[in-house]
Short mmCIF file of N, CA and C in Angstrom, two decimals:
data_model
loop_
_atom_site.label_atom_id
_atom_site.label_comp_id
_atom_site.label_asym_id
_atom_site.label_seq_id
_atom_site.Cartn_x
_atom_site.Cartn_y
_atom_site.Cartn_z
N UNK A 297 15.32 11.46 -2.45
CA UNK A 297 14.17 10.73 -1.98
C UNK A 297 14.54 9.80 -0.84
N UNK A 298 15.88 9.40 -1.39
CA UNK A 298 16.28 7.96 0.10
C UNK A 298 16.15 8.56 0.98
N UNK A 299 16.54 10.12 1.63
CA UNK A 299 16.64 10.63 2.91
C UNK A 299 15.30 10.45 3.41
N UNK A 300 14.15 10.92 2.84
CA UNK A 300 12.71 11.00 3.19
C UNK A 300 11.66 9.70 3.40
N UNK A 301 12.22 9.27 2.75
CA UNK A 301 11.14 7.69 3.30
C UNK A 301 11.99 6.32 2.98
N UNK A 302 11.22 5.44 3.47
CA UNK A 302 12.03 3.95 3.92
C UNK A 302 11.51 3.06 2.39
N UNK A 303 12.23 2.45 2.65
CA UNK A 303 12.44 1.26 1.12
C UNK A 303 10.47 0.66 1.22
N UNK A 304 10.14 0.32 0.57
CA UNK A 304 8.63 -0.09 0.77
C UNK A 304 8.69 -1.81 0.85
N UNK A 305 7.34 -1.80 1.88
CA UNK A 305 7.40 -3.55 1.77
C UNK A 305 6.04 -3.50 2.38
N UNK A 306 5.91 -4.51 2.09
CA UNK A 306 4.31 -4.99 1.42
C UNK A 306 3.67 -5.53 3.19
N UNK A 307 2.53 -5.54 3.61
CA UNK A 307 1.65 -5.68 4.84
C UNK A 307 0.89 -6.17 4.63
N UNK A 308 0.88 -7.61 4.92
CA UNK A 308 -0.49 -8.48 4.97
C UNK A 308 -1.93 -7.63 5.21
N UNK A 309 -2.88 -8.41 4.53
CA UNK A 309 -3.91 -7.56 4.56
C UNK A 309 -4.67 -8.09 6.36
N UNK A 310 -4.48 -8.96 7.28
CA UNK A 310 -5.05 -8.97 8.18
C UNK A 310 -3.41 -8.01 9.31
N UNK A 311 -2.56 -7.39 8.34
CA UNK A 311 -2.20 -6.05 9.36
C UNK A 311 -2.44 -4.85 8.75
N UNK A 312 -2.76 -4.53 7.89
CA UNK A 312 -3.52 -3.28 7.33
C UNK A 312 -3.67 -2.44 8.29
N UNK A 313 -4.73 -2.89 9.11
CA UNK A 313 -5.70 -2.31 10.32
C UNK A 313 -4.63 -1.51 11.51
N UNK A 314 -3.70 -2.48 11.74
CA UNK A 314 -3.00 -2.30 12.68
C UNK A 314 -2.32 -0.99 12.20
N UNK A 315 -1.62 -1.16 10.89
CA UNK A 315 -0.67 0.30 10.27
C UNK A 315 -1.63 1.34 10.45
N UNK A 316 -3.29 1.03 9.99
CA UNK A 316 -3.70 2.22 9.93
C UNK A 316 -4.36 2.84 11.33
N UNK A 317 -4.29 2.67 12.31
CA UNK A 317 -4.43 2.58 13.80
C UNK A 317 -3.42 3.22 14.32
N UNK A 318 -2.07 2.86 13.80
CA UNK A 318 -0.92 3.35 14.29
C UNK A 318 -0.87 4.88 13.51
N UNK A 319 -1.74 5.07 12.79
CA UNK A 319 -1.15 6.49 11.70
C UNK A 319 -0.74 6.63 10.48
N UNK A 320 -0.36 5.05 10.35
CA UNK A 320 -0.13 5.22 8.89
C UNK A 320 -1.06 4.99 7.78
N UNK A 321 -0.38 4.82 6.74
CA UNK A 321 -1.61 4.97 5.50
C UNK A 321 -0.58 3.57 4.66
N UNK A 322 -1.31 2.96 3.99
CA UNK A 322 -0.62 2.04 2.81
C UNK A 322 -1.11 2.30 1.21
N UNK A 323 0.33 2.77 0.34
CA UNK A 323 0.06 2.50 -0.84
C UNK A 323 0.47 1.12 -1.67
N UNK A 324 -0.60 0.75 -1.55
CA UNK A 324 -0.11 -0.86 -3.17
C UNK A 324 0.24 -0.17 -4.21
N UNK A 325 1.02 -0.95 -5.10
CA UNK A 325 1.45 -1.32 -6.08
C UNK A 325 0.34 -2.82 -6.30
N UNK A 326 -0.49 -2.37 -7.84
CA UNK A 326 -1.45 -3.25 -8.30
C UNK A 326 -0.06 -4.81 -8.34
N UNK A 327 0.37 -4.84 -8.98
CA UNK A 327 1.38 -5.73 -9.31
C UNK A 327 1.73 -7.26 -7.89
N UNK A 328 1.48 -5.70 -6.90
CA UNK A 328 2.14 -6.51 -5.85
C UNK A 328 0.44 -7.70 -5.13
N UNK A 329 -0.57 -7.50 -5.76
CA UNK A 329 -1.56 -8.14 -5.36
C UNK A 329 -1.03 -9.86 -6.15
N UNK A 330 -0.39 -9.31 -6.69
CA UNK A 330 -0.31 -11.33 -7.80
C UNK A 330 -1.28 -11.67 -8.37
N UNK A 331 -1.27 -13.18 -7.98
CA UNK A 331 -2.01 -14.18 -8.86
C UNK A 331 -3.12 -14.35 -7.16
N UNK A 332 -2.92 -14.06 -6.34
CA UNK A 332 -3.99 -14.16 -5.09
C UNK A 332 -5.12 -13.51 -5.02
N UNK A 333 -5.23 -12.12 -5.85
CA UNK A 333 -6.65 -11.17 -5.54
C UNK A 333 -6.54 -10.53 -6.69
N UNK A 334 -7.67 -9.99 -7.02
CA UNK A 334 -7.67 -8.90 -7.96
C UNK A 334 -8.27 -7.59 -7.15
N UNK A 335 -8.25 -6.35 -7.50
CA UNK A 335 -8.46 -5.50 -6.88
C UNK A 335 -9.80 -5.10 -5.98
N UNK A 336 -10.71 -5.53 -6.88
CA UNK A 336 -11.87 -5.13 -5.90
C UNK A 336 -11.84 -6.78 -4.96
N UNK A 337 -11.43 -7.40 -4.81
CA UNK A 337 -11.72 -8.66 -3.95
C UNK A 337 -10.68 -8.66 -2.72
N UNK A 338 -9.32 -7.54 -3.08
CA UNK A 338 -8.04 -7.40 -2.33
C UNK A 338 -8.99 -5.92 -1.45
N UNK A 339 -9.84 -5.04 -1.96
CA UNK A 339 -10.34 -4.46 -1.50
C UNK A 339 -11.16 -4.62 -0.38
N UNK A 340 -11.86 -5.59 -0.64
CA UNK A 340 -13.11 -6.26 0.51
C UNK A 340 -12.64 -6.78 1.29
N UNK A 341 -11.61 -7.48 0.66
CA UNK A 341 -10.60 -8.07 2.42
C UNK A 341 -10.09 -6.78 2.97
N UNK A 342 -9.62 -5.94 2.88
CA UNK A 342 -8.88 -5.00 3.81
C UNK A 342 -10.01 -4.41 4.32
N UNK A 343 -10.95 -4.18 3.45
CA UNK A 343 -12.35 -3.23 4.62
C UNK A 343 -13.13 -4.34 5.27
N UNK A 344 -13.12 -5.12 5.41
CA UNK A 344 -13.79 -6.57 6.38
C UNK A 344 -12.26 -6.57 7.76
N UNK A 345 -11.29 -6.54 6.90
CA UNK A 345 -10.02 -6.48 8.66
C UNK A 345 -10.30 -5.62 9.02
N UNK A 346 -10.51 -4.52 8.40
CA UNK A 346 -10.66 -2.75 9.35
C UNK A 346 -11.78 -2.45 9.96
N UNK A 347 -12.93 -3.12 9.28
CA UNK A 347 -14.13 -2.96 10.25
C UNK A 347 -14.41 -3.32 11.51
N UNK A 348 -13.45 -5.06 11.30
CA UNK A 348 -13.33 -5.59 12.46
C UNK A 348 -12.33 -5.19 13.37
N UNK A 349 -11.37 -4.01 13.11
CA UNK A 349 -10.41 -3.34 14.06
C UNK A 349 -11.20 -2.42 14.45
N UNK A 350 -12.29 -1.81 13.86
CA UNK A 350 -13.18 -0.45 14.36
C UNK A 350 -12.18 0.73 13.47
N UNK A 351 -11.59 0.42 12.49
CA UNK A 351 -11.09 1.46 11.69
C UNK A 351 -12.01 1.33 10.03
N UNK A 352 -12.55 2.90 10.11
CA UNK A 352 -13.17 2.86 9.21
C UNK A 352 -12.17 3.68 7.66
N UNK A 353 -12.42 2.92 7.21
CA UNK A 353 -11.04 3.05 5.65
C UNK A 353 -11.36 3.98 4.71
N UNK A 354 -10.18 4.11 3.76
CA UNK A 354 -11.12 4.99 1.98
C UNK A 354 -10.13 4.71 1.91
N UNK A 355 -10.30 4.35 0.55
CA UNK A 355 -9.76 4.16 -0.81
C UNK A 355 -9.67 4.88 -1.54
N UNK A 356 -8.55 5.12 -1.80
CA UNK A 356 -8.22 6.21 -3.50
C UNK A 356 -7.20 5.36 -4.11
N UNK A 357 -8.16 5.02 -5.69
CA UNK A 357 -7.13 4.47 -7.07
C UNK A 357 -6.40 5.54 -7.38
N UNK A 358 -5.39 4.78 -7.97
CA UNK A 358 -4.12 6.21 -8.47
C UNK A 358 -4.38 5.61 -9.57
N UNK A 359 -5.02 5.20 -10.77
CA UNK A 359 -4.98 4.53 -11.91
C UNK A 359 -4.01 4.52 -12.93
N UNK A 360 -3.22 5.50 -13.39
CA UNK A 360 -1.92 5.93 -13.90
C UNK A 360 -0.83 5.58 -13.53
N UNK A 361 -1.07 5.20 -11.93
CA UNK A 361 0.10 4.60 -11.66
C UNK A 361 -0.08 3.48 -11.10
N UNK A 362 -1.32 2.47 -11.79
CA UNK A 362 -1.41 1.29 -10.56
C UNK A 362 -1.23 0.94 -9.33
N UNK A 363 -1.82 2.22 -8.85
CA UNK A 363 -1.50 2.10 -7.24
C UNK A 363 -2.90 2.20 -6.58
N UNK A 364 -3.13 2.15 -5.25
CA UNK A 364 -4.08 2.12 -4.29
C UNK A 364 -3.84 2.47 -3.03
N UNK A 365 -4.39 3.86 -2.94
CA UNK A 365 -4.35 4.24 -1.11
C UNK A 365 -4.86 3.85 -0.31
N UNK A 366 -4.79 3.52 0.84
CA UNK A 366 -5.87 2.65 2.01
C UNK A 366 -5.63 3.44 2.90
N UNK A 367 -6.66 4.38 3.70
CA UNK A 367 -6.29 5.21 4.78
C UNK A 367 -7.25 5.07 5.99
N UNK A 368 -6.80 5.54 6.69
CA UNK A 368 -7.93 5.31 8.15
C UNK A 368 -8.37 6.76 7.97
N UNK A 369 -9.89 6.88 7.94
CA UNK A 369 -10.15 8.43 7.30
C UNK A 369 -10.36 9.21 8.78
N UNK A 370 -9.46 9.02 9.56
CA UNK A 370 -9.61 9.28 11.06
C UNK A 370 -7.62 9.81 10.90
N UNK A 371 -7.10 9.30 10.09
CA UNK A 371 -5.74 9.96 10.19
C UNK A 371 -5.48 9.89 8.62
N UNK A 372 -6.09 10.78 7.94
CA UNK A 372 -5.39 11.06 6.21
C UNK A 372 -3.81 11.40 6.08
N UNK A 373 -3.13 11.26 5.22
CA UNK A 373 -1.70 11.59 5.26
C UNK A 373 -2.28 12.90 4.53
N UNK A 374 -1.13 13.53 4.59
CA UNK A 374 -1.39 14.86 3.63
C UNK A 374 -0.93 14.89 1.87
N UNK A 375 -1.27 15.68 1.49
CA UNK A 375 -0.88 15.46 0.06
C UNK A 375 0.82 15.58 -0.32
N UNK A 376 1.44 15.86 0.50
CA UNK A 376 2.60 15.64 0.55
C UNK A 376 3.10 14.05 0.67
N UNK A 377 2.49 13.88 1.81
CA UNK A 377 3.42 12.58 2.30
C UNK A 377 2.88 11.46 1.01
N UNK A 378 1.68 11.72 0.56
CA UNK A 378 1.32 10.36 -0.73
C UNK A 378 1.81 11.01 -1.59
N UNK A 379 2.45 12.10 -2.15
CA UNK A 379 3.06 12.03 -3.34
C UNK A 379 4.59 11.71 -3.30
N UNK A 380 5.12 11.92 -2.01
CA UNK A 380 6.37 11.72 -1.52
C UNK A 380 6.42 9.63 -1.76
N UNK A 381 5.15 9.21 -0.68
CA UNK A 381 4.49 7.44 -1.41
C UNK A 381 4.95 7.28 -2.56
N UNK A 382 3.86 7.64 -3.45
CA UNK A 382 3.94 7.41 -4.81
C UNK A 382 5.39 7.44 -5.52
N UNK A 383 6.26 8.63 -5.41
CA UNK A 383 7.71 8.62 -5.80
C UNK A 383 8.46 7.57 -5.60
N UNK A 384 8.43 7.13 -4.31
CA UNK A 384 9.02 6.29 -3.33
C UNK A 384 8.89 4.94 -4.60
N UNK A 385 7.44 4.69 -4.14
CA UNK A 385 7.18 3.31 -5.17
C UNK A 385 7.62 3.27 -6.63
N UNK A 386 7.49 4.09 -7.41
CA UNK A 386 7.53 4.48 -8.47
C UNK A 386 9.53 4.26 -8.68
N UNK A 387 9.92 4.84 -7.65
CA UNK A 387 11.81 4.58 -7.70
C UNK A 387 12.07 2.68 -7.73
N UNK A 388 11.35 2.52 -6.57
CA UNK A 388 11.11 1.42 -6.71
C UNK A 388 11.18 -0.10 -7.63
N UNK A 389 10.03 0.80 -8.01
CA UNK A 389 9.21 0.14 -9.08
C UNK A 389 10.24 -0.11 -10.54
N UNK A 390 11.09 1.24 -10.74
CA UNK A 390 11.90 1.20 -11.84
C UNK A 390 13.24 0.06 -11.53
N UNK A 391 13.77 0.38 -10.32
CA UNK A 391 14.57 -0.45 -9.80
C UNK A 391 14.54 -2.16 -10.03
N UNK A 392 12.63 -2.72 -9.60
CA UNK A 392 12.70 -3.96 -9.67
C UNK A 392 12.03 -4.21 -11.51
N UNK A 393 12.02 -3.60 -12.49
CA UNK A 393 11.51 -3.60 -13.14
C UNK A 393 13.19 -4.07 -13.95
N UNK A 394 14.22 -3.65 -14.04
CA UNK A 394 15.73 -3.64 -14.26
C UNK A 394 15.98 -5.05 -13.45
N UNK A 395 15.68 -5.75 -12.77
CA UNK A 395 16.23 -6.65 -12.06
C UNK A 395 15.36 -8.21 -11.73
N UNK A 396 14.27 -7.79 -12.25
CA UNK A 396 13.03 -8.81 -12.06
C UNK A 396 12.71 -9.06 -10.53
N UNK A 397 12.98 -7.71 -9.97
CA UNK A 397 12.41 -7.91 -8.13
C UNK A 397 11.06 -7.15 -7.95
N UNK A 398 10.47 -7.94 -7.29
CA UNK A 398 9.27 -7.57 -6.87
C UNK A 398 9.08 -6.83 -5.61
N UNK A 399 10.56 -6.52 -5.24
CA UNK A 399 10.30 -5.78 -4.14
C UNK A 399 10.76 -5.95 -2.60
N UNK A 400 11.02 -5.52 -2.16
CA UNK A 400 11.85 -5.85 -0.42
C UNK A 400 10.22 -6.34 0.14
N UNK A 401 8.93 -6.41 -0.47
CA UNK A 401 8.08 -6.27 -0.14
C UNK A 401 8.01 -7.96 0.24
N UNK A 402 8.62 -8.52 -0.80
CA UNK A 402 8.16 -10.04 -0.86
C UNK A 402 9.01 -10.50 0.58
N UNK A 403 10.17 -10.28 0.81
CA UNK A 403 10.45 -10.39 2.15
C UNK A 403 10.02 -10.27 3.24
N UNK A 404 8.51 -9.32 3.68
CA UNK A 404 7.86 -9.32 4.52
C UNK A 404 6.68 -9.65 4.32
N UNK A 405 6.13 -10.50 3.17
CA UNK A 405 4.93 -10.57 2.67
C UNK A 405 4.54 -11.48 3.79
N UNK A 406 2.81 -11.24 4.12
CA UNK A 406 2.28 -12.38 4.96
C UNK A 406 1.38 -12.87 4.19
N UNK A 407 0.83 -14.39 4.60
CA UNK A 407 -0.45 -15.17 3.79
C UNK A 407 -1.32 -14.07 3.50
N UNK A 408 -1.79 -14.14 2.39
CA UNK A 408 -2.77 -13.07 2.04
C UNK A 408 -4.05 -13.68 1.48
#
């Protein structure tokens, strides 16, 4: 898996817009919202930044795995590259779960 994708870290929700502009797509980890949002309220903020970028979004819950896709439905990843995501996080996830880390994510976290 290390060869195929990069360690994950977390993107303020007023750069969302920007990743998804550039092509990319973001999967959360529910976990990684905290004590700041709960999901449908972490939701409304990212589609209020994207509207105002002129990127129009979708959402897909992964519910099984507490996760959340955010895509610019103008560039979908393919079903490859989000299950390749999901793994990614999920390695992750086991990693900071053994160590009490929340993630390389918190290192780039912005005000949210």
């Amino acid at each position: 898996m290390a060869d195929h994708v990069t360690e994950p870290y977390l993107v303020g929700v007023e750069a969302i817009a920007g990743e998804l502009l550039r092509g990319k797509w973001c999967v959360y980890l529910h976990e990684w919202l905290g004590d700041d949002y709960d999901l449908a309220s972490w939701r409304e903020l990212v589609a209020a930044e994207a509207e105002r970028s002129g990127v129009e979004v979708c959402f897909v819950q992964i519910p099984r795995k507490d996760m959340t896709l955010v895509a610019n439905v103008r560039a979908l990843p393919s079903f490859e590259q989000v299950t390749e995501s999901v793994a990614a996080l999920e390695h992750y996830r086991g990693l900071a779960a053994g160590r009490g880390w929340r993630g390389a994510a918190t290192g780039r976290r912005s005000a949210q």
